[in-house]
PDB file of C-alpha atoms in Angstrom:
ATOM      1  CA  LEU A   1     117.241  93.393 103.455  1.00  0.00           C
ATOM      2  CA  HIS A   2     116.307  97.389 103.695  1.00  0.00           C
ATOM      3  CA  ALA A   3     118.917  98.069 101.886  1.00  0.00           C
ATOM      4  CA  MET A   4     117.871  95.642  99.219  1.00  0.00           C
ATOM      5  CA  TYR A   5     113.807  96.985  99.729  1.00  0.00           C
ATOM      6  CA  LEU A   6     115.128 100.290  99.107  1.00  0.00           C
ATOM      7  CA  SER A   7     117.194  99.646  96.175  1.00  0.00           C
ATOM      8  CA  SER A   8     114.943  97.852  94.078  1.00  0.00           C
ATOM      9  CA  SER A   9     111.429  98.446  91.885  1.00  0.00           C
ATOM     10  CA  LEU A  10     108.174  98.323  92.513  1.00  0.00           C
ATOM     11  CA  ASP A  11     108.063  94.755  92.110  1.00  0.00           C
ATOM     12  CA  ALA A  12     110.794  93.336  92.870  1.00  0.00           C
ATOM     13  CA  ARG A  13     110.283  94.638  96.682  1.00  0.00           C
ATOM     14  CA  SER A  14     107.225  92.217  97.510  1.00  0.00           C
ATOM     15  CA  SER A  15     109.591  89.361  97.361  1.00  0.00           C
ATOM     16  CA  VAL A  16     111.985  91.146  99.518  1.00  0.00           C
ATOM     17  CA  VAL A  17     109.183  91.392 101.745  1.00  0.00           C
ATOM     18  CA  ASP A  18     107.888  87.857 101.746  1.00  0.00           C
ATOM     19  CA  ASN A  19     112.254  86.757 102.023  1.00  0.00           C
ATOM     20  CA  LEU A  20     111.749  88.875 105.533  1.00  0.00           C
ATOM     21  CA  LYS A  21     108.268  87.150 106.478  1.00  0.00           C
ATOM     22  CA  VAL A  22     110.564  83.717 106.366  1.00  0.00           C
ATOM     23  CA  LEU A  23     112.886  85.321 108.080  1.00  0.00           C
ATOM     24  CA  MET A  24     111.662  86.626 111.005  1.00  0.00           C
ATOM     25  CA  SER A  25     109.557  83.363 111.495  1.00  0.00           C
ATOM     26  CA  ASN A  26     112.528  82.309 112.291  1.00  0.00           C
ATOM     27  CA  PRO A  27     112.047  82.493 116.462  1.00  0.00           C
ATOM     28  CA  GLU A  28     116.047  83.068 116.533  1.00  0.00           C
ATOM     29  CA  ALA A  29     115.686  86.141 114.332  1.00  0.00           C
ATOM     30  CA  ALA A  30     112.277  87.425 115.538  1.00  0.00           C
ATOM     31  CA  SER A  31     113.784  87.827 119.255  1.00  0.00           C
ATOM     32  CA  ASN A  32     116.595  90.008 117.894  1.00  0.00           C
ATOM     33  CA  THR A  33     116.383  93.500 118.656  1.00  0.00           C
ATOM     34  CA  SER A  34     118.397  95.031 115.515  1.00  0.00           C
ATOM     35  CA  ALA A  35     116.121  92.007 113.533  1.00  0.00           C
ATOM     36  CA  GLN A  36     113.112  93.407 114.824  1.00  0.00           C
ATOM     37  CA  LEU A  37     113.996  97.068 114.446  1.00  0.00           C
ATOM     38  CA  THR A  38     114.753  95.754 110.741  1.00  0.00           C
ATOM     39  CA  ALA A  39     111.674  93.953 109.755  1.00  0.00           C
ATOM     40  CA  CYS A  40     109.541  97.341 112.003  1.00  0.00           C
ATOM     41  CA  HIS A  41     111.280  99.340 108.962  1.00  0.00           C
ATOM     42  CA  ILE A  42     110.781  97.744 105.634  1.00  0.00           C
ATOM     43  CA  TYR A  43     107.173  97.282 106.763  1.00  0.00           C
ATOM     44  CA  LEU A  44     106.365 100.390 107.609  1.00  0.00           C
ATOM     45  CA  HIS A  45     107.435 101.348 104.202  1.00  0.00           C
ATOM     46  CA  ALA A  46     105.344  99.252 102.328  1.00  0.00           C
ATOM     47  CA  ASN A  47     102.415 100.018 104.412  1.00  0.00           C
ATOM     48  CA  LEU A  48     101.853  96.559 106.733  1.00  0.00           C
ATOM     49  CA  LEU A  49     101.452  98.718 110.029  1.00  0.00           C
ATOM     50  CA  ARG A  50     100.503  95.752 111.757  1.00  0.00           C
ATOM     51  CA  GLU A  51     102.718  93.460 110.646  1.00  0.00           C
ATOM     52  CA  ALA A  52     105.210  97.222 111.514  1.00  0.00           C
ATOM     53  CA  LEU A  53     104.163  96.774 114.801  1.00  0.00           C
ATOM     54  CA  GLN A  54     104.046  93.484 115.975  1.00  0.00           C
ATOM     55  CA  CYS A  55     107.969  93.620 115.717  1.00  0.00           C
ATOM     56  CA  VAL A  56     108.447  95.948 117.970  1.00  0.00           C
ATOM     57  CA  HIS A  57     105.294  96.279 120.546  1.00  0.00           C
ATOM     58  CA  HIS A  58     106.714  93.833 123.288  1.00  0.00           C
ATOM     59  CA  GLY A  59     109.937  96.157 122.501  1.00  0.00           C
ATOM     60  CA  LEU A  60     111.616  97.984 125.624  1.00  0.00           C
ATOM     61  CA  THR A  61     114.344  99.521 123.888  1.00  0.00           C
ATOM     62  CA  MET A  62     114.026 103.173 123.463  1.00  0.00           C
ATOM     63  CA  GLU A  63     114.155 102.374 119.293  1.00  0.00           C
ATOM     64  CA  HIS A  64     111.413  99.993 119.785  1.00  0.00           C
ATOM     65  CA  LEU A  65     109.098 102.539 122.379  1.00  0.00           C
ATOM     66  CA  ALA A  66     109.514 105.509 119.219  1.00  0.00           C
ATOM     67  CA  MET A  67     108.380 103.195 116.435  1.00  0.00           C
ATOM     68  CA  CYS A  68     105.262 102.232 118.025  1.00  0.00           C
ATOM     69  CA  VAL A  69     104.639 106.315 119.149  1.00  0.00           C
ATOM     70  CA  GLN A  70     104.928 106.116 115.057  1.00  0.00           C
ATOM     71  CA  ILE A  71     102.917 103.117 114.429  1.00  0.00           C
ATOM     72  CA  TYR A  72     100.057 103.932 116.983  1.00  0.00           C
ATOM     73  CA  ILE A  73      99.884 107.882 115.511  1.00  0.00           C
ATOM     74  CA  LYS A  74      99.306 106.410 111.899  1.00  0.00           C
ATOM     75  CA  ILE A  75      96.239 104.131 113.471  1.00  0.00           C
ATOM     76  CA  ASP A  76      94.845 106.820 115.084  1.00  0.00           C
ATOM     77  CA  ARG A  77      95.749 105.105 118.511  1.00  0.00           C
ATOM     78  CA  PHE A  78      96.181 107.919 120.400  1.00  0.00           C
ATOM     79  CA  ASP A  79      96.560 106.819 124.079  1.00  0.00           C
ATOM     80  CA  LEU A  80      98.423 103.205 123.152  1.00  0.00           C
ATOM     81  CA  ALA A  81     100.692 106.569 121.324  1.00  0.00           C
ATOM     82  CA  ASN A  82     101.112 108.082 125.209  1.00  0.00           C
ATOM     83  CA  GLU A  83     101.430 104.468 126.699  1.00  0.00           C
ATOM     84  CA  SER A  84     104.722 103.986 124.573  1.00  0.00           C
ATOM     85  CA  PHE A  85     105.891 107.809 124.702  1.00  0.00           C
ATOM     86  CA  ASN A  86     105.361 108.109 128.725  1.00  0.00           C
ATOM     87  CA  LEU A  87     107.604 104.682 128.585  1.00  0.00           C
ATOM     88  CA  LEU A  88     110.242 105.813 126.226  1.00  0.00           C
ATOM     89  CA  LYS A  89     110.159 109.715 129.473  1.00  0.00           C
ATOM     90  CA  GLN A  90     110.979 107.397 131.915  1.00  0.00           C
ATOM     91  CA  ALA A  91     114.054 106.113 130.580  1.00  0.00           C
ATOM     92  CA  ASP A  92     115.711 109.387 129.122  1.00  0.00           C
ATOM     93  CA  GLU A  93     113.351 112.465 128.834  1.00  0.00           C
ATOM     94  CA  ASP A  94     116.287 114.269 127.116  1.00  0.00           C
ATOM     95  CA  SER A  95     116.449 112.202 124.354  1.00  0.00           C
ATOM     96  CA  ILE A  96     116.415 113.261 120.419  1.00  0.00           C
ATOM     97  CA  LEU A  97     114.053 109.775 120.569  1.00  0.00           C
ATOM     98  CA  ALA A  98     111.158 111.057 122.780  1.00  0.00           C
ATOM     99  CA  GLN A  99     112.210 115.061 121.917  1.00  0.00           C
ATOM    100  CA  LEU A 100     111.027 113.511 118.507  1.00  0.00           C
ATOM    101  CA  ALA A 101     107.889 111.584 119.132  1.00  0.00           C
ATOM    102  CA  SER A 102     106.574 114.483 121.606  1.00  0.00           C
ATOM    103  CA  ALA A 103     106.779 116.456 118.312  1.00  0.00           C
ATOM    104  CA  TYR A 104     105.134 114.343 116.725  1.00  0.00           C
ATOM    105  CA  LEU A 105     102.559 113.608 119.786  1.00  0.00           C
ATOM    106  CA  ALA A 106     101.453 117.243 119.066  1.00  0.00           C
ATOM    107  CA  ILE A 107     100.725 117.285 115.508  1.00  0.00           C
ATOM    108  CA  ALA A 108      99.031 114.521 115.663  1.00  0.00           C
ATOM    109  CA  LYS A 109      96.477 116.915 117.938  1.00  0.00           C
ATOM    110  CA  GLY A 110      96.442 119.276 116.044  1.00  0.00           C
ATOM    111  CA  SER A 111      96.814 123.327 116.088  1.00  0.00           C
ATOM    112  CA  SER A 112      96.214 123.568 119.890  1.00  0.00           C
ATOM    113  CA  SER A 113      99.627 121.429 120.208  1.00  0.00           C
ATOM    114  CA  SER A 114     101.660 122.331 116.777  1.00  0.00           C
ATOM    115  CA  ALA A 115     103.374 125.519 118.703  1.00  0.00           C
ATOM    116  CA  ASP A 116     105.295 122.804 121.141  1.00  0.00           C
ATOM    117  CA  ALA A 117     106.251 121.057 118.123  1.00  0.00           C
ATOM    118  CA  ILE A 118     106.855 124.149 116.173  1.00  0.00           C
ATOM    119  CA  HIS A 119     109.287 124.729 119.639  1.00  0.00           C
ATOM    120  CA  ILE A 120     110.752 121.487 120.141  1.00  0.00           C
ATOM    121  CA  PHE A 121     112.158 121.057 116.287  1.00  0.00           C
ATOM    122  CA  GLY A 122     113.521 124.242 116.255  1.00  0.00           C
ATOM    123  CA  GLY A 123     115.755 123.800 119.109  1.00  0.00           C
ATOM    124  CA  LEU A 124     116.970 120.744 117.796  1.00  0.00           C
ATOM    125  CA  SER A 125     117.542 122.584 114.489  1.00  0.00           C
ATOM    126  CA  GLU A 126     119.433 125.209 116.956  1.00  0.00           C
ATOM    127  CA  GLN A 127     121.526 122.282 118.768  1.00  0.00           C
ATOM    128  CA  TYR A 128     122.242 119.891 115.604  1.00  0.00           C
ATOM    129  CA  GLY A 129     122.147 122.009 112.700  1.00  0.00           C
ATOM    130  CA  PRO A 130     118.792 121.687 110.186  1.00  0.00           C
ATOM    131  CA  SER A 131     117.883 118.863 108.301  1.00  0.00           C
ATOM    132  CA  ILE A 132     116.440 117.695 105.674  1.00  0.00           C
ATOM    133  CA  MET A 133     114.128 115.482 108.327  1.00  0.00           C
ATOM    134  CA  LEU A 134     114.100 118.686 110.990  1.00  0.00           C
ATOM    135  CA  LEU A 135     113.086 121.394 108.230  1.00  0.00           C
ATOM    136  CA  ASN A 136     109.924 118.721 106.962  1.00  0.00           C
ATOM    137  CA  CYS A 137     108.788 117.818 110.237  1.00  0.00           C
ATOM    138  CA  MET A 138     109.424 121.389 111.034  1.00  0.00           C
ATOM    139  CA  ALA A 139     107.440 122.410 108.148  1.00  0.00           C
ATOM    140  CA  VAL A 140     104.125 119.910 108.652  1.00  0.00           C
ATOM    141  CA  ALA A 141     103.893 121.358 112.304  1.00  0.00           C
ATOM    142  CA  ASN A 142     103.585 125.408 111.112  1.00  0.00           C
ATOM    143  CA  MET A 143     101.076 123.486 108.302  1.00  0.00           C
ATOM    144  CA  VAL A 144      99.384 122.658 111.378  1.00  0.00           C
ATOM    145  CA  ALA A 145      99.133 125.698 112.892  1.00  0.00           C
ATOM    146  CA  GLY A 146      98.119 127.551 109.826  1.00  0.00           C
ATOM    147  CA  LYS A 147     101.413 129.381 109.228  1.00  0.00           C
ATOM    148  CA  TYR A 148     101.773 128.273 105.678  1.00  0.00           C
ATOM    149  CA  GLU A 149     104.338 130.747 104.586  1.00  0.00           C
ATOM    150  CA  ALA A 150     106.976 129.509 107.410  1.00  0.00           C
ATOM    151  CA  ALA A 151     105.853 126.153 106.149  1.00  0.00           C
ATOM    152  CA  GLU A 152     106.871 127.282 102.654  1.00  0.00           C
ATOM    153  CA  GLY A 153     110.170 128.790 103.276  1.00  0.00           C
ATOM    154  CA  ASN A 154     111.219 125.521 105.608  1.00  0.00           C
ATOM    155  CA  LEU A 155     110.061 123.875 102.564  1.00  0.00           C
ATOM    156  CA  LYS A 156     112.027 125.595 100.116  1.00  0.00           C
ATOM    157  CA  GLU A 157     115.380 126.052 102.236  1.00  0.00           C
ATOM    158  CA  ALA A 158     114.617 121.747 102.129  1.00  0.00           C
ATOM    159  CA  LEU A 159     114.766 121.667  98.484  1.00  0.00           C
ATOM    160  CA  SER A 160     117.754 123.469  98.005  1.00  0.00           C
ATOM    161  CA  GLU A 161     121.338 122.193  96.983  1.00  0.00           C
ATOM    162  CA  GLU A 162     122.640 122.648  99.889  1.00  0.00           C
ATOM    163  CA  PHE A 163     120.691 120.103 102.182  1.00  0.00           C
ATOM    164  CA  GLY A 164     120.594 117.864  97.941  1.00  0.00           C
ATOM    165  CA  GLY A 165     116.727 118.024  98.689  1.00  0.00           C
ATOM    166  CA  SER A 166     115.779 118.280  94.867  1.00  0.00           C
ATOM    167  CA  ASN A 167     114.011 115.004  95.002  1.00  0.00           C
ATOM    168  CA  ASN A 168     113.502 114.009  98.859  1.00  0.00           C
ATOM    169  CA  ALA A 169     109.948 112.748  98.511  1.00  0.00           C
ATOM    170  CA  ASP A 170     108.049 114.512 101.812  1.00  0.00           C
ATOM    171  CA  ALA A 171     109.442 118.057 100.942  1.00  0.00           C
ATOM    172  CA  LEU A 172     108.307 117.384  97.354  1.00  0.00           C
ATOM    173  CA  VAL A 173     104.506 116.242  98.434  1.00  0.00           C
ATOM    174  CA  ASN A 174     104.971 118.947 101.897  1.00  0.00           C
ATOM    175  CA  ILE A 175     105.297 121.759  99.515  1.00  0.00           C
ATOM    176  CA  VAL A 176     102.696 120.803  96.794  1.00  0.00           C
ATOM    177  CA  VAL A 177     100.153 120.549  99.554  1.00  0.00           C
ATOM    178  CA  CYS A 178     101.615 123.918 101.511  1.00  0.00           C
ATOM    179  CA  GLY A 179     101.289 125.549  97.343  1.00  0.00           C
ATOM    180  CA  GLN A 180      97.311 124.353  98.070  1.00  0.00           C
ATOM    181  CA  HIS A 181      96.451 126.557 101.255  1.00  0.00           C
ATOM    182  CA  MET A 182      98.663 128.993  99.959  1.00  0.00           C
ATOM    183  CA  GLY A 183      96.574 129.544  96.701  1.00  0.00           C
ATOM    184  CA  ARG A 184      99.330 128.497  94.583  1.00  0.00           C
ATOM    185  CA  LYS A 185      98.730 128.437  90.550  1.00  0.00           C
ATOM    186  CA  PRO A 186      98.674 124.997  89.241  1.00  0.00           C
ATOM    187  CA  ALA A 187     101.154 126.083  86.835  1.00  0.00           C
ATOM    188  CA  ASP A 188     103.423 127.063  89.927  1.00  0.00           C
ATOM    189  CA  LEU A 189     103.252 123.872  91.902  1.00  0.00           C
ATOM    190  CA  GLU A 190     103.239 121.051  88.452  1.00  0.00           C
ATOM    191  CA  ARG A 191     107.165 121.153  88.475  1.00  0.00           C
ATOM    192  CA  TYR A 192     107.082 119.113  91.690  1.00  0.00           C
ATOM    193  CA  LEU A 193     104.687 117.039  90.541  1.00  0.00           C
ATOM    194  CA  ASN A 194     106.287 116.048  87.866  1.00  0.00           C
ATOM    195  CA  VAL A 195     109.742 115.533  89.828  1.00  0.00           C
ATOM    196  CA  LEU A 196     107.605 113.670  92.444  1.00  0.00           C
ATOM    197  CA  LYS A 197     106.146 111.304  89.417  1.00  0.00           C
ATOM    198  CA  ALA A 198     109.537 110.219  88.267  1.00  0.00           C
ATOM    199  CA  GLY A 199     110.894 109.587  90.338  1.00  0.00           C
ATOM    200  CA  HIS A 200     109.132 108.026  93.805  1.00  0.00           C
ATOM    201  CA  ALA A 201     106.093 105.921  91.565  1.00  0.00           C
ATOM    202  CA  ASP A 202     106.207 104.145  94.911  1.00  0.00           C
ATOM    203  CA  HIS A 203     105.114 106.843  96.693  1.00  0.00           C
ATOM    204  CA  PRO A 204     101.316 106.806  98.290  1.00  0.00           C
ATOM    205  CA  PHE A 205     100.746 110.148  97.745  1.00  0.00           C
ATOM    206  CA  VAL A 206     102.082 109.565  94.308  1.00  0.00           C
ATOM    207  CA  GLN A 207      99.313 106.381  94.150  1.00  0.00           C
ATOM    208  CA  GLY A 208      96.510 108.480  95.151  1.00  0.00           C
ATOM    209  CA  LEU A 209      97.613 111.259  92.986  1.00  0.00           C
ATOM    210  CA  VAL A 210      97.613 108.987  89.089  1.00  0.00           C
ATOM    211  CA  GLN A 211      94.533 106.744  90.929  1.00  0.00           C
ATOM    212  CA  VAL A 212      92.594 109.965  91.081  1.00  0.00           C
ATOM    213  CA  GLU A 213      94.066 111.329  87.226  1.00  0.00           C
ATOM    214  CA  SER A 214      93.025 107.927  85.839  1.00  0.00           C
ATOM    215  CA  ALA A 215      89.696 107.730  87.369  1.00  0.00           C
ATOM    216  CA  PHE A 216      89.030 111.854  85.674  1.00  0.00           C
ATOM    217  CA  GLU A 217      90.858 110.846  82.110  1.00  0.00           C
ATOM    218  CA  ARG A 218      87.651 107.994  82.541  1.00  0.00           C
ATOM    219  CA  GLU A 219      84.933 109.448  83.156  1.00  0.00           C
ATOM    220  CA  SER A 220      85.941 112.720  80.857  1.00  0.00           C
ATOM    221  CA  SER A 221      86.266 110.579  78.548  1.00  0.00           C
ATOM    222  CA  LYS A 222      82.579 109.378  78.299  1.00  0.00           C
ATOM    223  CA  TYR A 223      81.580 112.963  77.545  1.00  0.00           C
ATOM    224  CA  VAL A 224      84.432 113.868  74.194  1.00  0.00           C
ATOM    225  CA  SER A 225      81.771 113.570  71.348  1.00  0.00           C
TER     226      SER A 225
END
């Protein structure tokens, strides 16, 4: 179902979600650890945060707890995110999941904790090698710290041929945002926006941008003679 959702058109994805809801209404599926985690990922892609949380908030595996941390951060419940994170640390403080969760919380807390996130992502990159995900995370941590040049460097690396990330939605969004903070000219960012719009029409950033542009065009047309 997860692969089907990701490979489906925007119109078809709603039917995949509907099928998932039917599946998870079955007690046997709803109690299956793998089904819970898969359903959580799909609901997160669909921005159905309540449904995603319902799949994992009773789980005690490290994967369940890590997902809870991410969801609680999304809904600004840092108290609950910290509770899940503490349980995650008790299970295995040195695990990759615990380290990532710690970094995500540090970013969410703002610039005062951003150095902790940068340190964690840097350590993971040194230990396991850089990846598109780690470079994106490092860029976000650098932006929160106000280190926009460092963030831009991370993102250009993520978008390079070496990592094959030229069409990565997160890297494209992040480099547009970073460029705006750095005062880059709109023409310098346009190529990234064009790739985003062409390949990621379902991305929340793109949907919001298109909505704002459409509203602006409607309003501006009223003043054209």
